[in-house]
Amino acid sequence: MPAQSLNLATDVVELTRAICDIESVSANEKALADVIEEALSVYPHLEVTRDGDAIVARTNLGRDRRVLIAGHIDTVPVANNLPTELREINGEEHLWGRGTVDMKAGVAVQLKLAGELVEPNSDITWIFYDHEEVDASLNGMGRLSRNLPELLKGDFAVLCEPTSAIIEGGCNGTMRIEVETFGVKAHSARAWMGQNAIHGAAEILNRLNQFQTQEVEVDGLVYKESLNAVLISGGIATNVIPDHAKVTVNYRFAPSKSVADAEAHLREVFAGLAVKVTDASAGARPGLDQPAAISFIAATGLETRPKYGWTDVARFSALGIPAINFGPGDPNKAHADDESCPVAQIYSCEEALRKWLSA
Ligand SMILES: [Zn+2]
């Protein structure tokens, strides 16, 4: 039996406080997962499945559309910011404390509506998962997609990560490459005997300087791309002509491009140079042209903008499910010691999702 229990019918801000005050730093989600599982299990309209500390609750009404609504239940380490408090900040009421922004206010909205929406207009898969704030190999949603892939089927997904309660579509992809130049070592007193690889790297920097940042429209949102040198190395001693230099380049690319497209593009930009891909993650299309998204925007009248950072919406995208980010709290306050979420945003997210799912 869990130590505490949750009443999902309670006020959503109270619910946020209750789940924030059950500390759940990554790898310590069990106590919170236990109360969430117990609270969801009392509802006959939900089929509840648990995998580790991830919980999936599904309606099975035979609707012609299924939406996935997901949030992670772990937080980064506590920094003297629990238990939560209601505080007035800049004249506005906030819930202060670890997890209020990232992302238990979003999780509380999910929990509240999971209990309340007995007859939603779409079938809903509510996903609560563990280990988001740590190494990607531990990510609870990644594990769910390997262990129980049938539970992650759907037509559209909403990730309730903080967006200040506006709709942020998809996310940019990211790729890192190493571009190398080679030369011939020699004593710097007789430099003409060698060939300087660091001077050769100027060509890499020239091409980066010439690169025009692209803006790419994807499903109605404009994504800004970027291509930047982020590390540079070369040389072995102050009297040796270097025979090797390396520039690490990070490419943030629009979600309409696959990882293969991004690589092909970089090989073109750096044609004639040695290019090695060191890591890559595809972005996620915003899917704002999908009927579920169109109805979401219509029901809520909310503003939409592109998401530039990589988020777990890309995991949905990899499963072929268009996804958006939508949740209470300013993402700039995530992980901050003074993490705090405007109470009004928690209510507005609750109201927006309720309106969309019951319209
Ligand atoms: Zn988060």
mmCIF file of C-alpha atoms and ligand atoms in Angstrom:
data_model
loop_
_atom_site.group_PDB
_atom_site.id
_atom_site.type_symbol
_atom_site.label_atom_id
_atom_site.label_comp_id
_atom_site.label_asym_id
_atom_site.label_seq_id
_atom_site.Cartn_x
_atom_site.Cartn_y
_atom_site.Cartn_z
ATOM 1 C CA MET A 1 0.000 0.000 0.000
ATOM 2 C CA PRO A 2 1.353 3.437 -0.849
ATOM 3 C CA ALA A 3 2.124 5.674 2.106
ATOM 4 C CA GLN A 4 -0.151 8.416 0.811
ATOM 5 C CA SER A 5 -3.060 8.491 -1.555
ATOM 6 C CA LEU A 6 -4.229 11.002 -4.131
ATOM 7 C CA ASN A 7 -7.727 12.224 -4.808
ATOM 8 C CA LEU A 8 -7.719 13.098 -8.509
ATOM 9 C CA ALA A 9 -10.994 15.009 -8.204
ATOM 10 C CA THR A 10 -9.305 17.656 -6.060
ATOM 11 C CA ASP A 11 -8.321 21.126 -7.318
ATOM 12 C CA VAL A 12 -5.496 20.824 -9.874
ATOM 13 C CA VAL A 13 -3.166 23.184 -7.983
ATOM 14 C CA GLU A 14 -3.670 21.171 -4.800
ATOM 15 C CA LEU A 15 -2.971 18.056 -6.825
ATOM 16 C CA THR A 16 0.231 19.640 -8.175
ATOM 17 C CA ARG A 17 1.348 20.395 -4.618
ATOM 18 C CA ALA A 18 0.584 16.873 -3.467
ATOM 19 C CA ILE A 19 2.669 15.232 -6.200
ATOM 20 C CA CYS A 20 5.517 17.746 -5.887
ATOM 21 C CA ASP A 21 5.727 17.054 -2.174
ATOM 22 C CA ILE A 22 6.290 13.362 -2.880
ATOM 23 C CA GLU A 23 9.958 13.749 -3.801
ATOM 24 C CA SER A 24 10.750 11.819 -7.000
ATOM 25 C CA VAL A 25 14.247 12.662 -8.146
ATOM 26 C CA SER A 26 15.203 10.335 -11.049
ATOM 27 C CA ALA A 27 15.632 6.726 -9.817
ATOM 28 C CA ASN A 28 13.442 7.489 -6.800
ATOM 29 C CA GLU A 29 10.069 7.590 -8.573
ATOM 30 C CA LYS A 30 8.603 4.481 -6.928
ATOM 31 C CA ALA A 31 6.625 6.169 -4.143
ATOM 32 C CA LEU A 32 5.027 8.609 -6.559
ATOM 33 C CA ALA A 33 4.433 5.907 -9.178
ATOM 34 C CA ASP A 34 2.681 3.832 -6.488
ATOM 35 C CA VAL A 35 0.205 6.584 -5.574
ATOM 36 C CA ILE A 36 -0.415 7.444 -9.228
ATOM 37 C CA GLU A 37 -1.107 3.806 -10.068
ATOM 38 C CA GLU A 38 -3.423 3.462 -7.082
ATOM 39 C CA ALA A 39 -5.286 6.688 -7.859
ATOM 40 C CA LEU A 40 -5.870 5.786 -11.530
ATOM 41 C CA SER A 41 -6.870 2.204 -10.763
ATOM 42 C CA VAL A 42 -10.128 3.229 -9.043
ATOM 43 C CA TYR A 43 -11.574 4.469 -12.352
ATOM 44 C CA PRO A 44 -13.440 1.788 -14.318
ATOM 45 C CA HIS A 45 -13.078 3.777 -17.574
ATOM 46 C CA LEU A 46 -9.273 3.398 -17.453
ATOM 47 C CA GLU A 47 -7.191 0.347 -18.246
ATOM 48 C CA VAL A 48 -4.019 0.784 -16.173
ATOM 49 C CA THR A 49 -0.694 -0.866 -17.019
ATOM 50 C CA ARG A 50 2.565 -0.459 -15.144
ATOM 51 C CA ASP A 51 6.083 -1.040 -16.454
ATOM 52 C CA GLY A 52 8.761 -0.288 -13.883
ATOM 53 C CA ASP A 53 7.804 3.149 -12.591
ATOM 54 C CA ALA A 54 5.928 4.113 -15.751
ATOM 55 C CA ILE A 55 2.145 3.976 -15.739
ATOM 56 C CA VAL A 56 -0.133 3.975 -18.758
ATOM 57 C CA ALA A 57 -3.887 4.523 -18.384
ATOM 58 C CA ARG A 58 -6.074 4.058 -21.462
ATOM 59 C CA THR A 59 -9.683 4.578 -22.361
ATOM 60 C CA ASN A 60 -11.082 1.988 -24.772
ATOM 61 C CA LEU A 61 -14.209 3.584 -26.169
ATOM 62 C CA GLY A 62 -13.670 2.580 -29.792
ATOM 63 C CA ARG A 63 -13.280 6.220 -30.891
ATOM 64 C CA ASP A 64 -11.847 6.713 -34.375
ATOM 65 C CA ARG A 65 -8.924 8.713 -33.003
ATOM 66 C CA ARG A 66 -6.531 8.024 -30.142
ATOM 67 C CA VAL A 67 -4.408 10.742 -28.553
ATOM 68 C CA LEU A 68 -1.439 10.160 -26.265
ATOM 69 C CA ILE A 69 -0.867 12.640 -23.448
ATOM 70 C CA ALA A 70 2.436 12.197 -21.679
ATOM 71 C CA GLY A 71 4.536 13.552 -18.867
ATOM 72 C CA HIS A 72 7.535 12.444 -16.855
ATOM 73 C CA ILE A 73 7.203 12.076 -13.087
ATOM 74 C CA ASP A 74 10.878 12.444 -12.136
ATOM 75 C CA THR A 75 12.652 15.692 -11.303
ATOM 76 C CA VAL A 76 16.212 16.912 -11.059
ATOM 77 C CA PRO A 77 17.664 16.896 -7.503
ATOM 78 C CA VAL A 78 15.947 18.930 -4.826
ATOM 79 C CA ALA A 79 17.769 22.170 -3.873
ATOM 80 C CA ASN A 80 16.168 23.174 -0.581
ATOM 81 C CA ASN A 81 12.987 23.799 -2.561
ATOM 82 C CA LEU A 82 10.563 21.276 -1.088
ATOM 83 C CA PRO A 83 7.909 21.224 0.255
ATOM 84 C CA THR A 84 6.128 23.510 -2.170
ATOM 85 C CA GLU A 85 4.740 26.893 -1.159
ATOM 86 C CA LEU A 86 2.254 29.311 -2.640
ATOM 87 C CA ARG A 87 4.125 32.568 -3.194
ATOM 88 C CA GLU A 88 3.318 35.870 -4.790
ATOM 89 C CA ILE A 89 6.022 36.642 -7.370
ATOM 90 C CA ASN A 90 5.830 39.879 -9.403
ATOM 91 C CA GLY A 91 2.251 40.331 -8.290
ATOM 92 C CA GLU A 92 1.177 36.925 -9.565
ATOM 93 C CA GLU A 93 0.372 33.828 -7.551
ATOM 94 C CA HIS A 94 2.922 31.047 -8.106
ATOM 95 C CA LEU A 95 3.421 27.556 -6.852
ATOM 96 C CA TRP A 96 7.069 27.478 -5.808
ATOM 97 C CA GLY A 97 9.273 24.402 -5.458
ATOM 98 C CA ARG A 98 11.050 21.550 -7.222
ATOM 99 C CA GLY A 99 8.986 19.997 -9.983
ATOM 100 C CA THR A 100 6.360 22.725 -10.207
ATOM 101 C CA VAL A 101 7.550 23.637 -13.735
ATOM 102 C CA ASP A 102 9.386 20.507 -14.849
ATOM 103 C CA MET A 103 6.877 18.998 -14.899
ATOM 104 C CA LYS A 104 4.486 18.050 -12.178
ATOM 105 C CA ALA A 105 2.001 20.833 -12.878
ATOM 106 C CA GLY A 106 1.601 19.227 -16.320
ATOM 107 C CA VAL A 107 1.370 15.782 -14.734
ATOM 108 C CA ALA A 108 -1.300 17.058 -12.305
ATOM 109 C CA VAL A 109 -3.362 18.340 -15.239
ATOM 110 C CA GLN A 110 -3.049 14.903 -16.843
ATOM 111 C CA LEU A 111 -4.075 13.121 -13.637
ATOM 112 C CA LYS A 112 -7.034 15.392 -12.991
ATOM 113 C CA LEU A 113 -8.403 14.963 -16.529
ATOM 114 C CA ALA A 114 -7.625 11.234 -16.663
ATOM 115 C CA GLY A 115 -10.006 10.749 -13.751
ATOM 116 C CA GLU A 116 -12.600 13.246 -14.908
ATOM 117 C CA LEU A 117 -12.969 12.561 -18.634
ATOM 118 C CA VAL A 118 -15.065 9.404 -18.630
ATOM 119 C CA GLU A 119 -16.433 9.988 -22.135
ATOM 120 C CA PRO A 120 -13.774 11.965 -24.025
ATOM 121 C CA ASN A 121 -14.263 12.636 -27.744
ATOM 122 C CA SER A 122 -11.083 10.669 -28.600
ATOM 123 C CA ASP A 123 -9.658 7.623 -26.929
ATOM 124 C CA ILE A 124 -6.862 8.777 -24.659
ATOM 125 C CA THR A 125 -3.664 7.091 -23.570
ATOM 126 C CA TRP A 126 -2.359 8.868 -20.473
ATOM 127 C CA ILE A 127 1.366 8.210 -20.005
ATOM 128 C CA PHE A 128 3.326 8.896 -16.806
ATOM 129 C CA TYR A 129 6.967 7.894 -17.123
ATOM 130 C CA ASP A 130 10.207 7.761 -15.163
ATOM 131 C CA HIS A 131 13.861 8.639 -15.790
ATOM 132 C CA GLU A 132 13.490 11.558 -18.184
ATOM 133 C CA GLU A 133 16.031 13.805 -16.456
ATOM 134 C CA VAL A 134 18.922 11.368 -16.799
ATOM 135 C CA ASP A 135 20.772 9.438 -19.511
ATOM 136 C CA ALA A 136 18.529 8.801 -22.519
ATOM 137 C CA SER A 137 19.180 5.040 -22.320
ATOM 138 C CA LEU A 138 17.180 4.969 -19.038
ATOM 139 C CA ASN A 139 14.233 6.999 -20.330
ATOM 140 C CA GLY A 140 10.943 5.416 -19.246
ATOM 141 C CA MET A 141 9.164 6.264 -22.474
ATOM 142 C CA GLY A 142 11.969 4.688 -24.481
ATOM 143 C CA ARG A 143 11.612 1.569 -22.315
ATOM 144 C CA LEU A 144 7.823 1.541 -22.801
ATOM 145 C CA SER A 145 8.282 1.716 -26.550
ATOM 146 C CA ARG A 146 10.534 -1.349 -26.396
ATOM 147 C CA ASN A 147 8.563 -3.373 -23.801
ATOM 148 C CA LEU A 148 4.976 -2.470 -24.628
ATOM 149 C CA PRO A 149 4.957 -0.898 -28.102
ATOM 150 C CA GLU A 150 1.227 -1.597 -28.560
ATOM 151 C CA LEU A 151 0.503 0.846 -25.712
ATOM 152 C CA LEU A 152 2.191 3.690 -27.579
ATOM 153 C CA LYS A 153 -0.012 3.515 -30.673
ATOM 154 C CA GLY A 154 -1.957 6.646 -31.473
ATOM 155 C CA ASP A 155 -2.709 9.397 -33.980
ATOM 156 C CA PHE A 156 -1.422 12.432 -32.133
ATOM 157 C CA ALA A 157 0.520 13.152 -28.950
ATOM 158 C CA VAL A 158 0.762 15.989 -26.453
ATOM 159 C CA LEU A 159 3.789 16.181 -24.179
ATOM 160 C CA CYS A 160 2.927 18.323 -21.148
ATOM 161 C CA GLU A 161 6.423 19.756 -20.728
ATOM 162 C CA PRO A 162 6.422 23.460 -19.778
ATOM 163 C CA THR A 163 5.728 25.871 -22.651
ATOM 164 C CA SER A 164 4.221 28.781 -20.672
ATOM 165 C CA ALA A 165 0.848 27.300 -21.648
ATOM 166 C CA ILE A 166 1.176 27.919 -25.377
ATOM 167 C CA ILE A 167 1.521 25.299 -28.109
ATOM 168 C CA GLU A 168 5.094 24.520 -29.163
ATOM 169 C CA GLY A 169 5.170 22.250 -32.176
ATOM 170 C CA GLY A 170 7.677 19.479 -32.806
ATOM 171 C CA CYS A 171 11.366 20.129 -32.285
ATOM 172 C CA ASN A 172 14.530 20.663 -34.325
ATOM 173 C CA GLY A 173 16.858 17.732 -34.913
ATOM 174 C CA THR A 174 20.496 17.840 -33.861
ATOM 175 C CA MET A 175 23.690 16.391 -35.370
ATOM 176 C CA ARG A 176 27.316 16.667 -34.337
ATOM 177 C CA ILE A 177 30.136 16.066 -36.792
ATOM 178 C CA GLU A 178 33.903 16.277 -36.655
ATOM 179 C CA VAL A 179 35.616 17.872 -39.616
ATOM 180 C CA GLU A 180 39.332 17.196 -39.810
ATOM 181 C CA THR A 181 42.270 18.535 -41.716
ATOM 182 C CA PHE A 182 45.620 16.789 -42.090
ATOM 183 C CA GLY A 183 49.105 18.126 -42.766
ATOM 184 C CA VAL A 184 52.717 17.151 -42.316
ATOM 185 C CA LYS A 185 54.645 17.643 -39.072
ATOM 186 C CA ALA A 186 57.911 19.578 -39.087
ATOM 187 C CA HIS A 187 60.002 21.697 -36.719
ATOM 188 C CA SER A 188 58.559 25.203 -36.759
ATOM 189 C CA ALA A 189 62.074 26.550 -37.442
ATOM 190 C CA ARG A 190 61.891 24.765 -40.815
ATOM 191 C CA ALA A 191 58.145 25.145 -41.398
ATOM 192 C CA TRP A 192 58.516 24.798 -45.190
ATOM 193 C CA MET A 193 59.283 21.123 -44.666
ATOM 194 C CA GLY A 194 55.762 20.586 -43.294
ATOM 195 C CA GLN A 195 52.167 21.434 -43.988
ATOM 196 C CA ASN A 196 50.084 23.200 -41.337
ATOM 197 C CA ALA A 197 46.780 21.434 -40.568
ATOM 198 C CA ILE A 198 45.526 24.285 -38.343
ATOM 199 C CA HIS A 199 45.888 26.712 -41.241
ATOM 200 C CA GLY A 200 44.010 24.142 -43.284
ATOM 201 C CA ALA A 201 41.146 24.358 -40.791
ATOM 202 C CA ALA A 202 40.536 27.931 -41.969
ATOM 203 C CA GLU A 203 38.683 26.363 -44.871
ATOM 204 C CA ILE A 204 36.222 24.751 -42.409
ATOM 205 C CA LEU A 205 35.633 28.075 -40.648
ATOM 206 C CA ASN A 206 35.256 29.907 -43.955
ATOM 207 C CA ARG A 207 32.536 27.522 -45.018
ATOM 208 C CA LEU A 208 30.786 27.938 -41.654
ATOM 209 C CA ASN A 209 30.958 31.709 -42.023
ATOM 210 C CA GLN A 210 29.492 31.488 -45.508
ATOM 211 C CA PHE A 211 26.662 29.201 -44.403
ATOM 212 C CA GLN A 212 23.337 30.981 -44.621
ATOM 213 C CA THR A 213 21.039 30.092 -41.748
ATOM 214 C CA GLN A 214 17.940 28.593 -43.229
ATOM 215 C CA GLU A 215 14.379 29.069 -42.130
ATOM 216 C CA VAL A 216 12.291 26.082 -43.047
ATOM 217 C CA GLU A 217 8.527 25.971 -42.898
ATOM 218 C CA VAL A 218 7.210 22.656 -41.628
ATOM 219 C CA ASP A 219 3.470 22.092 -41.250
ATOM 220 C CA GLY A 220 2.909 25.827 -40.912
ATOM 221 C CA LEU A 221 5.655 26.647 -38.392
ATOM 222 C CA VAL A 222 8.963 28.257 -39.310
ATOM 223 C CA TYR A 223 12.023 26.527 -37.844
ATOM 224 C CA LYS A 224 15.355 28.346 -37.725
ATOM 225 C CA GLU A 225 18.338 26.129 -38.446
ATOM 226 C CA SER A 226 21.870 26.725 -37.241
ATOM 227 C CA LEU A 227 25.330 25.405 -38.061
ATOM 228 C CA ASN A 228 28.122 26.220 -35.641
ATOM 229 C CA ALA A 229 31.619 25.227 -34.660
ATOM 230 C CA VAL A 230 31.407 24.258 -30.990
ATOM 231 C CA LEU A 231 34.892 22.822 -30.343
ATOM 232 C CA ILE A 232 38.251 23.148 -32.057
ATOM 233 C CA SER A 233 41.522 21.355 -31.427
ATOM 234 C CA GLY A 234 44.908 20.838 -33.057
ATOM 235 C CA GLY A 235 48.627 21.019 -32.469
ATOM 236 C CA ILE A 236 50.925 19.099 -30.142
ATOM 237 C CA ALA A 237 53.656 21.545 -29.110
ATOM 238 C CA THR A 238 54.632 25.190 -29.555
ATOM 239 C CA ASN A 239 57.543 24.398 -31.888
ATOM 240 C CA VAL A 240 55.869 21.798 -34.110
ATOM 241 C CA ILE A 241 53.923 22.427 -37.298
ATOM 242 C CA PRO A 242 50.640 20.594 -36.571
ATOM 243 C CA ASP A 243 49.642 17.721 -38.811
ATOM 244 C CA HIS A 244 46.076 17.477 -37.543
ATOM 245 C CA ALA A 245 43.197 19.794 -36.636
ATOM 246 C CA LYS A 246 39.630 19.027 -35.780
ATOM 247 C CA VAL A 247 36.517 21.199 -35.626
ATOM 248 C CA THR A 248 33.369 19.838 -34.003
ATOM 249 C CA VAL A 249 30.284 21.240 -35.635
ATOM 250 C CA ASN A 250 26.723 21.157 -34.323
ATOM 251 C CA TYR A 251 23.893 21.310 -36.830
ATOM 252 C CA ARG A 252 20.379 22.030 -35.608
ATOM 253 C CA PHE A 253 18.087 21.128 -38.453
ATOM 254 C CA ALA A 254 14.412 21.492 -39.241
ATOM 255 C CA PRO A 255 12.185 18.503 -38.493
ATOM 256 C CA SER A 256 11.330 18.076 -42.167
ATOM 257 C CA LYS A 257 14.868 16.713 -42.649
ATOM 258 C CA SER A 258 15.791 13.154 -41.688
ATOM 259 C CA VAL A 259 19.124 12.363 -40.066
ATOM 260 C CA ALA A 260 20.261 11.060 -43.482
ATOM 261 C CA ASP A 261 19.175 14.328 -45.150
ATOM 262 C CA ALA A 262 21.085 16.316 -42.532
ATOM 263 C CA GLU A 263 24.214 14.231 -43.043
ATOM 264 C CA ALA A 264 23.991 14.530 -46.832
ATOM 265 C CA HIS A 265 23.654 18.294 -46.469
ATOM 266 C CA LEU A 266 26.730 18.563 -44.228
ATOM 267 C CA ARG A 267 28.771 16.382 -46.573
ATOM 268 C CA GLU A 268 27.882 18.855 -49.302
ATOM 269 C CA VAL A 269 28.789 21.886 -47.164
ATOM 270 C CA PHE A 270 32.150 20.300 -46.263
ATOM 271 C CA ALA A 271 32.820 18.606 -49.609
ATOM 272 C CA GLY A 272 36.498 17.707 -49.994
ATOM 273 C CA LEU A 273 37.053 17.582 -46.221
ATOM 274 C CA ALA A 274 37.072 14.594 -43.856
ATOM 275 C CA VAL A 275 33.656 14.454 -42.118
ATOM 276 C CA LYS A 276 32.646 12.054 -39.352
ATOM 277 C CA VAL A 277 29.184 11.993 -37.732
ATOM 278 C CA THR A 278 29.510 11.547 -33.950
ATOM 279 C CA ASP A 279 25.868 11.748 -32.883
ATOM 280 C CA ALA A 280 22.479 12.598 -34.258
ATOM 281 C CA SER A 281 18.845 12.761 -33.205
ATOM 282 C CA ALA A 282 16.032 13.402 -35.636
ATOM 283 C CA GLY A 283 13.655 16.235 -34.877
ATOM 284 C CA ALA A 284 9.892 15.961 -34.675
ATOM 285 C CA ARG A 285 7.333 17.371 -37.091
ATOM 286 C CA PRO A 286 4.803 19.583 -35.338
ATOM 287 C CA GLY A 287 1.907 17.839 -37.042
ATOM 288 C CA LEU A 288 -0.162 21.005 -36.863
ATOM 289 C CA ASP A 289 -1.803 19.989 -40.140
ATOM 290 C CA GLN A 290 -3.255 16.878 -38.467
ATOM 291 C CA PRO A 291 -6.979 16.884 -37.651
ATOM 292 C CA ALA A 292 -6.283 16.339 -33.923
ATOM 293 C CA ALA A 293 -3.965 19.346 -33.832
ATOM 294 C CA ILE A 294 -6.316 21.506 -35.870
ATOM 295 C CA SER A 295 -9.106 20.729 -33.415
ATOM 296 C CA PHE A 296 -6.771 21.443 -30.472
ATOM 297 C CA ILE A 297 -5.854 24.872 -31.827
ATOM 298 C CA ALA A 298 -9.488 25.592 -32.734
ATOM 299 C CA ALA A 299 -10.828 24.491 -29.340
ATOM 300 C CA THR A 300 -8.292 26.487 -27.360
ATOM 301 C CA GLY A 301 -7.517 29.452 -29.619
ATOM 302 C CA LEU A 302 -3.922 29.161 -28.424
ATOM 303 C CA GLU A 303 -0.849 30.680 -30.028
ATOM 304 C CA THR A 304 1.610 28.269 -31.684
ATOM 305 C CA ARG A 305 5.356 28.522 -32.084
ATOM 306 C CA PRO A 306 8.171 26.120 -33.002
ATOM 307 C CA LYS A 307 10.211 24.309 -30.348
ATOM 308 C CA TYR A 308 13.952 24.590 -30.939
ATOM 309 C CA GLY A 309 15.318 22.362 -28.190
ATOM 310 C CA TRP A 310 15.138 18.586 -28.525
ATOM 311 C CA THR A 311 12.387 16.991 -26.401
ATOM 312 C CA ASP A 312 10.707 13.615 -26.029
ATOM 313 C CA VAL A 313 8.208 14.637 -28.719
ATOM 314 C CA ALA A 314 10.912 13.286 -31.042
ATOM 315 C CA ARG A 315 10.310 9.828 -29.546
ATOM 316 C CA PHE A 316 6.691 10.069 -30.687
ATOM 317 C CA SER A 317 7.814 11.330 -34.044
ATOM 318 C CA ALA A 318 10.106 8.300 -34.385
ATOM 319 C CA LEU A 319 7.021 6.148 -33.777
ATOM 320 C CA GLY A 320 5.254 7.988 -36.590
ATOM 321 C CA ILE A 321 3.059 10.046 -34.229
ATOM 322 C CA PRO A 322 2.991 13.836 -34.673
ATOM 323 C CA ALA A 323 3.381 15.569 -31.331
ATOM 324 C CA ILE A 324 3.277 18.974 -29.678
ATOM 325 C CA ASN A 325 4.586 20.353 -26.393
ATOM 326 C CA PHE A 326 1.980 22.009 -24.210
ATOM 327 C CA GLY A 327 2.177 22.586 -20.470
ATOM 328 C CA PRO A 328 2.205 25.096 -17.628
ATOM 329 C CA GLY A 329 5.336 26.933 -16.496
ATOM 330 C CA ASP A 330 8.158 28.887 -18.090
ATOM 331 C CA PRO A 331 10.731 26.426 -19.482
ATOM 332 C CA ASN A 332 13.496 28.858 -18.426
ATOM 333 C CA LYS A 333 12.543 28.111 -14.800
ATOM 334 C CA ALA A 334 12.965 24.347 -15.254
ATOM 335 C CA HIS A 335 15.782 23.003 -13.033
ATOM 336 C CA ALA A 336 16.238 26.420 -11.369
ATOM 337 C CA ASP A 337 16.544 26.647 -7.587
ATOM 338 C CA ASP A 338 13.679 29.148 -7.644
ATOM 339 C CA GLU A 339 11.538 26.907 -9.856
ATOM 340 C CA SER A 340 7.983 28.238 -9.684
ATOM 341 C CA CYS A 341 4.904 28.021 -11.854
ATOM 342 C CA PRO A 342 2.157 30.641 -12.245
ATOM 343 C CA VAL A 343 -0.989 29.121 -10.785
ATOM 344 C CA ALA A 344 -3.097 30.667 -13.571
ATOM 345 C CA GLN A 345 -1.171 28.641 -16.174
ATOM 346 C CA ILE A 346 -1.991 25.377 -14.418
ATOM 347 C CA TYR A 347 -5.695 26.229 -14.606
ATOM 348 C CA SER A 348 -5.472 27.428 -18.201
ATOM 349 C CA CYS A 349 -3.780 24.191 -19.335
ATOM 350 C CA GLU A 350 -6.384 22.152 -17.509
ATOM 351 C CA GLU A 351 -9.163 24.135 -19.169
ATOM 352 C CA ALA A 352 -7.588 23.970 -22.644
ATOM 353 C CA LEU A 353 -7.136 20.199 -22.614
ATOM 354 C CA ARG A 354 -10.611 19.663 -21.126
ATOM 355 C CA LYS A 355 -12.185 21.810 -23.827
ATOM 356 C CA TRP A 356 -10.318 20.012 -26.603
ATOM 357 C CA LEU A 357 -11.050 16.515 -25.328
ATOM 358 C CA SER A 358 -14.710 17.072 -24.541
ATOM 359 C CA ALA A 359 -15.707 19.318 -27.486
HETATM 360 ZN ZN ZN B 1 10.925 17.916 -18.261
#
